[in-house]
Amino acid sequence: MDKIKNLSLKKTILLYLCVSLICSFLLSALVGGIASEVQQQIWWKYVDQEQYIQAEAGENSNYTVRIPRPSASRMSRWDHQVSELCDFLETYSVLLISLAGSGGAVFLFYRNKLKPPIEELGRASKMIGENNLDFQVDYTNKDEMGQLCQEFERMRRQLVLNNQKLWRTIEEEKALRSAVSHDLRSPLSVLKGYLEMLEEFRKAGILDQEKEGEMLEASRKQVQRMDQFVDMMAKLNSLEQRVLKPGPVIAKELEQEIRQAFTALGRDKQLDFHISENTGDFLGDREVILEVAENLLSNACRYAEKVIEIDLSVTSRELKIRVKDDGEGFQKDKEELTKAFYQQNIKDSLKHTGLGMYISRLYCEKHGGSLLLENDQAGGAVVTAIFRKLSH
């Protein structure tokens, strides 16, 4: 049966027609025989049966005896009509039954071979027209219609992939635009902090040239960072395309830059910074590492009560930045916190895009590391950014 189901359309219609013609021939022979027998029974009533029996007894090879056809005037009206019908069936039964058999073969061919795939394709076309691709073309025969359904199913899967790719592209572009805004916010916040400090010191009359020079130099570095970042992001279509630039990262220099950022971002907080390990120069993208550090520091400044602890560990193979605050800690699923555009509360959405943790996680993973989020047993949130050594 499976072989018959998988026959081509041409072979299937030929098979249906051959079977129908054979059945039609047998059936017409049976109908003709029955009609002849009925007709003989009618004629038998109108012959001299004794004379016929005597003639049949003398039958030999020179002649045969047949029941003669009585004239219409001798037969009753009913017998005459039945006899004429038998004549008609004997003459035209082959033609009529063959036509009926061919029609039946065509009907069965359409019902079994064409109707199911046509209905399946019609249903699929309607769902695609309604922008609903959550279905499957279910027709398993291996004939031409089955191949057509398979091609339709491949087209549907490709449409799903194209839609997913388009949606992913839109999301990436949205994330990229928000990331540009987010990553510019950190250096801008630092610059804003320095300006506020300069204004406070100027009003108080305690601003010396050395302190002013330090603030101006730190501000110049932040402006340079923004300029480099804008040039780089203008060439990207997504964050994943950012190319890391390996270079030496020295623990003391990184500590100094983080302290400068904290001076502007967390002036009302206390910083407890220490380097737990410094056994060699690390090879990595300094800008990416500094961006992640500033993201974690900015996040900690928002939720810390009084103290922020930063632990820096640098080896030749790995760099870790551990930031702990004395706030309430993480209240929700930590995986949700690293998704794009996540805000922990409604007030965050007024000032923050919800991309800090997402970008930090993405940059850590691009650097071969990871971003770990946990709650400290004594209270507060702990975020650890891990970076692996890059190759030249």
GROMACS .gro file of C-alpha atoms in nm:
model
  392
    1MET     CA    1   0.000   0.000   0.000
    2ASP     CA    2   0.289   0.237   0.074
    3LYS     CA    3   0.427   0.178  -0.275
    4ILE     CA    4   0.088   0.254  -0.427
    5LYS     CA    5   0.051   0.569  -0.215
    6ASN     CA    6   0.392   0.691  -0.328
    7LEU     CA    7   0.340   0.625  -0.700
    8SER     CA    8   0.368   0.925  -0.931
    9LEU     CA    9   0.049   1.092  -1.047
   10LYS     CA   10   0.088   0.955  -1.401
   11LYS     CA   11   0.137   0.597  -1.284
   12THR     CA   12  -0.145   0.629  -1.034
   13ILE     CA   13  -0.402   0.748  -1.290
   14LEU     CA   14  -0.293   0.470  -1.529
   15LEU     CA   15  -0.332   0.214  -1.249
   16TYR     CA   16  -0.679   0.345  -1.158
   17LEU     CA   17  -0.789   0.335  -1.525
   18CYS     CA   18  -0.654  -0.014  -1.587
   19VAL     CA   19  -0.825  -0.151  -1.276
   20SER     CA   20  -1.149   0.025  -1.368
   21LEU     CA   21  -1.142  -0.110  -1.727
   22ILE     CA   22  -1.079  -0.466  -1.610
   23CYS     CA   23  -1.357  -0.440  -1.355
   24SER     CA   24  -1.583  -0.278  -1.616
   25PHE     CA   25  -1.517  -0.559  -1.867
   26LEU     CA   26  -1.594  -0.831  -1.612
   27LEU     CA   27  -1.903  -0.651  -1.488
   28SER     CA   28  -2.031  -0.587  -1.843
   29ALA     CA   29  -1.980  -0.954  -1.928
   30LEU     CA   30  -2.177  -1.051  -1.620
   31VAL     CA   31  -2.457  -0.802  -1.699
   32GLY     CA   32  -2.469  -0.919  -2.063
   33GLY     CA   33  -2.491  -1.280  -1.957
   34ILE     CA   34  -2.767  -1.210  -1.709
   35ALA     CA   35  -2.958  -1.003  -1.967
   36SER     CA   36  -2.930  -1.285  -2.225
   37GLU     CA   37  -3.050  -1.540  -1.972
   38VAL     CA   38  -3.349  -1.324  -1.872
   39GLN     CA   39  -3.435  -1.266  -2.235
   40GLN     CA   40  -3.423  -1.643  -2.307
   41GLN     CA   41  -3.656  -1.707  -2.015
   42ILE     CA   42  -3.906  -1.455  -2.159
   43TRP     CA   43  -3.888  -1.604  -2.510
   44TRP     CA   44  -3.926  -1.955  -2.374
   45LYS     CA   45  -4.280  -1.872  -2.266
   46TYR     CA   46  -4.384  -1.804  -2.631
   47VAL     CA   47  -4.250  -2.114  -2.812
   48ASP     CA   48  -4.395  -2.468  -2.859
   49GLN     CA   49  -4.188  -2.629  -2.588
   50GLU     CA   50  -4.262  -2.992  -2.699
   51GLN     CA   51  -4.159  -2.916  -3.054
   52TYR     CA   52  -3.844  -2.738  -2.930
   53ILE     CA   53  -3.749  -3.032  -2.710
   54GLN     CA   54  -3.794  -3.275  -3.005
   55ALA     CA   55  -3.580  -3.049  -3.224
   56GLU     CA   56  -3.318  -3.023  -2.960
   57ALA     CA   57  -3.309  -3.402  -2.930
   58GLY     CA   58  -3.221  -3.426  -3.298
   59GLU     CA   59  -2.954  -3.154  -3.278
   60ASN     CA   60  -2.622  -3.247  -3.440
   61SER     CA   61  -2.320  -3.083  -3.593
   62ASN     CA   62  -2.515  -2.974  -3.901
   63TYR     CA   63  -2.753  -2.750  -3.713
   64THR     CA   64  -2.820  -2.610  -3.368
   65VAL     CA   65  -3.143  -2.527  -3.200
   66ARG     CA   66  -3.209  -2.181  -3.056
   67ILE     CA   67  -3.513  -2.030  -2.897
   68PRO     CA   68  -3.669  -1.811  -3.165
   69ARG     CA   69  -3.749  -1.449  -3.094
   70PRO     CA   70  -4.127  -1.408  -3.075
   71SER     CA   71  -4.287  -1.114  -3.247
   72ALA     CA   72  -4.381  -0.810  -3.042
   73SER     CA   73  -4.750  -0.870  -3.106
   74ARG     CA   74  -4.734  -1.209  -2.939
   75MET     CA   75  -4.557  -1.089  -2.623
   76SER     CA   76  -4.719  -0.905  -2.342
   77ARG     CA   77  -4.629  -0.541  -2.302
   78TRP     CA   78  -4.416  -0.609  -1.993
   79ASP     CA   79  -4.228  -0.898  -2.151
   80HIS     CA   80  -4.164  -0.693  -2.462
   81GLN     CA   81  -4.017  -0.402  -2.261
   82VAL     CA   82  -3.797  -0.635  -2.057
   83SER     CA   83  -3.678  -0.807  -2.375
   84GLU     CA   84  -3.591  -0.473  -2.535
   85LEU     CA   85  -3.402  -0.372  -2.219
   86CYS     CA   86  -3.204  -0.694  -2.232
   87ASP     CA   87  -3.116  -0.619  -2.595
   88PHE     CA   88  -2.998  -0.273  -2.492
   89LEU     CA   89  -2.787  -0.410  -2.205
   90GLU     CA   90  -2.627  -0.676  -2.425
   91THR     CA   91  -2.535  -0.410  -2.683
   92TYR     CA   92  -2.429  -0.110  -2.472
   93SER     CA   93  -2.336  -0.248  -2.127
   94VAL     CA   94  -1.964  -0.252  -2.213
   95LEU     CA   95  -1.970   0.113  -2.318
   96LEU     CA   96  -2.182   0.237  -2.028
   97ILE     CA   97  -2.000   0.046  -1.758
   98SER     CA   98  -1.661   0.146  -1.901
   99LEU     CA   99  -1.760   0.513  -1.893
  100ALA     CA  100  -1.889   0.479  -1.538
  101GLY     CA  101  -1.574   0.295  -1.433
  102SER     CA  102  -1.350   0.561  -1.588
  103GLY     CA  103  -1.548   0.833  -1.412
  104GLY     CA  104  -1.517   0.644  -1.084
  105ALA     CA  105  -1.143   0.602  -1.139
  106VAL     CA  106  -1.101   0.976  -1.196
  107PHE     CA  107  -1.310   1.053  -0.887
  108LEU     CA  108  -1.107   0.817  -0.668
  109PHE     CA  109  -0.784   0.955  -0.811
  110TYR     CA  110  -0.886   1.310  -0.721
  111ARG     CA  111  -1.014   1.213  -0.376
  112ASN     CA  112  -0.709   1.005  -0.282
  113LYS     CA  113  -0.423   1.180  -0.461
  114LEU     CA  114  -0.516   1.543  -0.523
  115LYS     CA  115  -0.775   1.657  -0.269
  116PRO     CA  116  -0.570   1.604   0.055
  117PRO     CA  117  -0.258   1.796  -0.060
  118ILE     CA  118  -0.467   2.069  -0.225
  119GLU     CA  119  -0.662   2.121   0.098
  120GLU     CA  120  -0.337   2.116   0.298
  121LEU     CA  121  -0.176   2.374   0.071
  122GLY     CA  122  -0.490   2.588   0.080
  123ARG     CA  123  -0.489   2.584   0.460
  124ALA     CA  124  -0.118   2.669   0.467
  125SER     CA  125  -0.161   2.956   0.219
  126LYS     CA  126  -0.444   3.100   0.428
  127MET     CA  127  -0.236   3.089   0.748
  128ILE     CA  128   0.061   3.251   0.575
  129GLY     CA  129  -0.172   3.520   0.443
  130GLU     CA  130  -0.275   3.584   0.806
  131ASN     CA  131   0.095   3.615   0.908
  132ASN     CA  132   0.068   3.296   1.110
  133LEU     CA  133   0.369   3.069   1.055
  134ASP     CA  134   0.309   2.848   1.358
  135PHE     CA  135   0.197   2.540   1.166
  136GLN     CA  136   0.339   2.255   0.961
  137VAL     CA  137   0.247   2.121   0.618
  138ASP     CA  138   0.161   1.761   0.702
  139TYR     CA  139   0.157   1.548   0.386
  140THR     CA  140   0.398   1.253   0.376
  141ASN     CA  141   0.336   1.095   0.033
  142LYS     CA  142   0.640   1.097  -0.195
  143ASP     CA  143   0.459   1.173  -0.520
  144GLU     CA  144   0.465   1.505  -0.707
  145MET     CA  145   0.210   1.659  -0.470
  146GLY     CA  146   0.416   1.540  -0.174
  147GLN     CA  147   0.724   1.707  -0.321
  148LEU     CA  148   0.522   2.025  -0.371
  149CYS     CA  149   0.409   2.014  -0.007
  150GLN     CA  150   0.769   1.958   0.107
  151GLU     CA  151   0.882   2.260  -0.094
  152PHE     CA  152   0.598   2.461   0.062
  153GLU     CA  153   0.707   2.347   0.407
  154ARG     CA  154   1.067   2.447   0.330
  155MET     CA  155   0.939   2.787   0.219
  156ARG     CA  156   0.746   2.821   0.548
  157ARG     CA  157   1.054   2.733   0.753
  158GLN     CA  158   1.260   2.983   0.557
  159LEU     CA  159   0.998   3.249   0.622
  160VAL     CA  160   1.019   3.171   0.993
  161LEU     CA  161   1.398   3.202   0.982
  162ASN     CA  162   1.375   3.526   0.785
  163ASN     CA  163   1.124   3.669   1.034
  164GLN     CA  164   1.344   3.565   1.325
  165LYS     CA  165   1.648   3.717   1.157
  166LEU     CA  166   1.457   4.038   1.086
  167TRP     CA  167   1.330   4.055   1.443
  168ARG     CA  168   1.680   3.987   1.576
  169THR     CA  169   1.821   4.260   1.352
  170ILE     CA  170   1.561   4.506   1.479
  171GLU     CA  171   1.638   4.412   1.840
  172GLU     CA  172   2.012   4.441   1.777
  173GLU     CA  173   1.971   4.784   1.623
  174LYS     CA  174   1.752   4.890   1.914
  175ALA     CA  175   2.009   4.757   2.160
  176LEU     CA  176   2.288   4.927   1.969
  177ARG     CA  177   2.117   5.266   1.975
  178SER     CA  178   2.044   5.231   2.344
  179ALA     CA  179   2.399   5.108   2.410
  180VAL     CA  180   2.543   5.417   2.244
  181SER     CA  181   2.327   5.632   2.470
  182HIS     CA  182   2.411   5.421   2.775
  183ASP     CA  183   2.786   5.402   2.723
  184LEU     CA  184   2.804   5.775   2.658
  185ARG     CA  185   2.619   5.838   2.982
  186SER     CA  186   2.903   5.704   3.201
  187PRO     CA  187   3.174   5.946   3.080
  188LEU     CA  188   2.916   6.225   3.070
  189SER     CA  189   2.827   6.151   3.432
  190VAL     CA  190   3.195   6.169   3.520
  191LEU     CA  191   3.231   6.502   3.340
  192LYS     CA  192   2.919   6.631   3.513
  193GLY     CA  193   3.064   6.530   3.847
  194TYR     CA  194   3.390   6.711   3.778
  195LEU     CA  195   3.204   7.026   3.671
  196GLU     CA  196   2.998   7.019   3.990
  197MET     CA  197   3.314   6.973   4.195
  198LEU     CA  198   3.488   7.257   4.012
  199GLU     CA  199   3.189   7.482   4.075
  200GLU     CA  200   3.177   7.390   4.446
  201PHE     CA  201   3.552   7.439   4.491
  202ARG     CA  202   3.540   7.771   4.304
  203LYS     CA  203   3.260   7.901   4.523
  204ALA     CA  204   3.441   7.788   4.836
  205GLY     CA  205   3.768   7.939   4.711
  206ILE     CA  206   3.967   7.619   4.783
  207LEU     CA  207   4.053   7.522   4.424
  208ASP     CA  208   4.430   7.503   4.371
  209GLN     CA  209   4.605   7.469   4.038
  210GLU     CA  210   4.718   7.110   4.103
  211LYS     CA  211   4.366   6.988   4.179
  212GLU     CA  212   4.228   7.183   3.885
  213GLY     CA  213   4.487   7.028   3.655
  214GLU     CA  214   4.396   6.676   3.773
  215MET     CA  215   4.027   6.736   3.708
  216LEU     CA  216   4.093   6.887   3.366
  217GLU     CA  217   4.319   6.597   3.269
  218ALA     CA  218   4.059   6.342   3.385
  219SER     CA  219   3.789   6.534   3.192
  220ARG     CA  220   4.008   6.536   2.880
  221LYS     CA  221   4.044   6.157   2.903
  222GLN     CA  222   3.669   6.117   2.929
  223VAL     CA  223   3.613   6.336   2.623
  224GLN     CA  224   3.874   6.134   2.433
  225ARG     CA  225   3.700   5.812   2.535
  226MET     CA  226   3.366   5.944   2.409
  227ASP     CA  227   3.522   6.049   2.080
  228GLN     CA  228   3.676   5.704   2.026
  229PHE     CA  229   3.354   5.531   2.129
  230VAL     CA  230   3.140   5.733   1.886
  231ASP     CA  231   3.380   5.660   1.599
  232MET     CA  232   3.378   5.292   1.678
  233MET     CA  233   3.002   5.252   1.725
  234ALA     CA  234   2.931   5.438   1.401
  235LYS     CA  235   3.091   5.148   1.216
  236LEU     CA  236   2.889   4.874   1.388
  237ASN     CA  237   2.551   4.719   1.317
  238SER     CA  238   2.535   4.536   1.651
  239LEU     CA  239   2.722   4.513   1.979
  240GLU     CA  240   2.842   4.162   1.892
  241GLN     CA  241   3.044   4.306   1.604
  242ARG     CA  242   3.268   4.512   1.830
  243VAL     CA  243   3.625   4.397   1.775
  244LEU     CA  244   3.840   4.370   2.085
  245LYS     CA  245   4.183   4.533   2.074
  246PRO     CA  246   4.438   4.348   2.289
  247GLY     CA  247   4.679   4.558   2.489
  248PRO     CA  248   4.856   4.555   2.828
  249VAL     CA  249   4.633   4.632   3.130
  250ILE     CA  250   4.824   4.735   3.440
  251ALA     CA  251   4.650   4.699   3.776
  252LYS     CA  252   4.769   5.030   3.921
  253GLU     CA  253   4.662   5.230   3.616
  254LEU     CA  254   4.323   5.060   3.611
  255GLU     CA  255   4.283   5.133   3.984
  256GLN     CA  256   4.361   5.500   3.927
  257GLU     CA  257   4.103   5.533   3.646
  258ILE     CA  258   3.834   5.357   3.852
  259ARG     CA  259   3.906   5.587   4.148
  260GLN     CA  260   3.875   5.892   3.920
  261ALA     CA  261   3.538   5.768   3.795
  262PHE     CA  262   3.423   5.707   4.153
  263THR     CA  263   3.525   6.060   4.251
  264ALA     CA  264   3.268   6.194   4.006
  265LEU     CA  265   2.999   5.924   4.040
  266GLY     CA  266   2.997   5.839   4.411
  267ARG     CA  267   3.098   6.150   4.600
  268ASP     CA  268   2.845   6.077   4.876
  269LYS     CA  269   2.968   5.717   4.917
  270GLN     CA  270   3.278   5.570   5.073
  271LEU     CA  271   3.507   5.361   4.852
  272ASP     CA  272   3.701   5.065   4.985
  273PHE     CA  273   3.937   4.966   4.703
  274HIS     CA  274   4.212   4.705   4.725
  275ILE     CA  275   4.409   4.486   4.488
  276SER     CA  276   4.398   4.130   4.613
  277GLU     CA  277   4.636   3.992   4.351
  278ASN     CA  278   4.877   4.148   4.104
  279THR     CA  279   5.110   3.886   3.958
  280GLY     CA  280   5.159   4.008   3.603
  281ASP     CA  281   5.042   4.227   3.321
  282PHE     CA  282   4.710   4.123   3.169
  283LEU     CA  283   4.652   4.133   2.792
  284GLY     CA  284   4.304   4.263   2.709
  285ASP     CA  285   4.092   4.544   2.570
  286ARG     CA  286   4.145   4.824   2.823
  287GLU     CA  287   3.849   5.031   2.699
  288VAL     CA  288   3.605   4.741   2.728
  289ILE     CA  289   3.729   4.652   3.076
  290LEU     CA  290   3.701   5.015   3.189
  291GLU     CA  291   3.348   5.043   3.043
  292VAL     CA  292   3.238   4.734   3.236
  293ALA     CA  293   3.403   4.863   3.555
  294GLU     CA  294   3.226   5.198   3.523
  295ASN     CA  295   2.893   5.025   3.455
  296LEU     CA  296   2.930   4.815   3.771
  297LEU     CA  297   3.045   5.116   3.971
  298SER     CA  298   2.756   5.330   3.846
  299ASN     CA  299   2.509   5.055   3.934
  300ALA     CA  300   2.660   5.014   4.281
  301CYS     CA  301   2.645   5.392   4.345
  302ARG     CA  302   2.271   5.386   4.275
  303TYR     CA  303   2.192   5.117   4.532
  304ALA     CA  304   2.467   5.146   4.796
  305GLU     CA  305   2.381   5.298   5.131
  306LYS     CA  306   2.725   5.415   5.240
  307VAL     CA  307   3.011   5.191   5.130
  308ILE     CA  308   3.121   5.038   4.800
  309GLU     CA  309   3.393   4.774   4.802
  310ILE     CA  310   3.600   4.701   4.492
  311ASP     CA  311   3.842   4.412   4.472
  312LEU     CA  312   4.078   4.395   4.173
  313SER     CA  313   4.266   4.079   4.084
  314VAL     CA  314   4.509   4.077   3.793
  315THR     CA  315   4.716   3.786   3.667
  316SER     CA  316   4.871   3.715   3.331
  317ARG     CA  317   4.576   3.492   3.238
  318GLU     CA  318   4.275   3.648   3.410
  319LEU     CA  319   4.143   3.980   3.538
  320LYS     CA  320   3.862   4.005   3.793
  321ILE     CA  321   3.674   4.309   3.915
  322ARG     CA  322   3.451   4.241   4.216
  323VAL     CA  323   3.211   4.522   4.316
  324LYS     CA  324   3.008   4.495   4.637
  325ASP     CA  325   2.759   4.746   4.779
  326ASP     CA  326   2.576   4.759   5.112
  327GLY     CA  327   2.230   4.800   4.958
  328GLU     CA  328   1.935   4.563   4.955
  329GLY     CA  329   2.093   4.321   4.711
  330PHE     CA  330   1.930   4.153   4.414
  331GLN     CA  331   1.560   4.092   4.471
  332LYS     CA  332   1.478   3.909   4.146
  333ASP     CA  333   1.609   3.634   3.921
  334LYS     CA  334   1.971   3.714   3.841
  335GLU     CA  335   1.934   3.595   3.478
  336GLU     CA  336   1.663   3.857   3.425
  337LEU     CA  337   1.896   4.131   3.550
  338THR     CA  338   2.142   4.075   3.262
  339LYS     CA  339   1.879   4.101   2.987
  340ALA     CA  340   1.855   4.409   2.768
  341PHE     CA  341   1.633   4.698   2.882
  342TYR     CA  342   1.574   4.554   3.229
  343GLN     CA  343   1.487   4.797   3.509
  344GLN     CA  344   1.457   4.675   3.867
  345ASN     CA  345   1.193   4.936   3.947
  346ILE     CA  346   0.978   5.188   3.762
  347LYS     CA  347   1.190   5.482   3.873
  348ASP     CA  348   1.493   5.335   3.694
  349SER     CA  349   1.329   5.378   3.355
  350LEU     CA  350   1.325   5.756   3.401
  351LYS     CA  351   1.704   5.784   3.413
  352HIS     CA  352   1.844   5.450   3.301
  353THR     CA  353   1.800   5.235   2.989
  354GLY     CA  354   1.838   4.899   3.164
  355LEU     CA  355   2.140   4.807   2.953
  356GLY     CA  356   2.427   4.830   3.204
  357MET     CA  357   2.427   4.466   3.316
  358TYR     CA  358   2.341   4.344   2.966
  359ILE     CA  359   2.633   4.528   2.806
  360SER     CA  360   2.867   4.424   3.086
  361ARG     CA  361   2.772   4.059   3.048
  362LEU     CA  362   2.809   4.080   2.669
  363TYR     CA  363   3.153   4.242   2.688
  364CYS     CA  364   3.272   3.992   2.950
  365GLU     CA  365   3.164   3.701   2.730
  366LYS     CA  366   3.331   3.855   2.425
  367HIS     CA  367   3.644   3.875   2.638
  368GLY     CA  368   3.619   3.501   2.710
  369GLY     CA  369   3.490   3.551   3.063
  370SER     CA  370   3.158   3.595   3.240
  371LEU     CA  371   2.956   3.820   3.468
  372LEU     CA  372   2.854   3.673   3.804
  373LEU     CA  373   2.572   3.820   4.015
  374GLU     CA  374   2.510   3.717   4.374
  375ASN     CA  375   2.396   3.844   4.713
  376ASP     CA  376   2.645   3.869   4.996
  377GLN     CA  377   2.557   3.679   5.313
  378ALA     CA  378   2.605   3.994   5.518
  379GLY     CA  379   2.376   4.186   5.282
  380GLY     CA  380   2.422   4.379   4.962
  381ALA     CA  381   2.482   4.285   4.600
  382VAL     CA  382   2.807   4.144   4.463
  383VAL     CA  383   2.892   4.158   4.092
  384THR     CA  384   3.210   3.997   3.959
  385ALA     CA  385   3.332   4.069   3.607
  386ILE     CA  386   3.578   3.808   3.477
  387PHE     CA  387   3.798   3.869   3.172
  388ARG     CA  388   4.023   3.611   3.006
  389LYS     CA  389   4.350   3.687   2.837
  390LEU     CA  390   4.329   3.780   2.470
  391SER     CA  391   4.569   3.658   2.206
  392HIS     CA  392   4.744   3.901   1.972
   0.00000   0.00000   0.00000
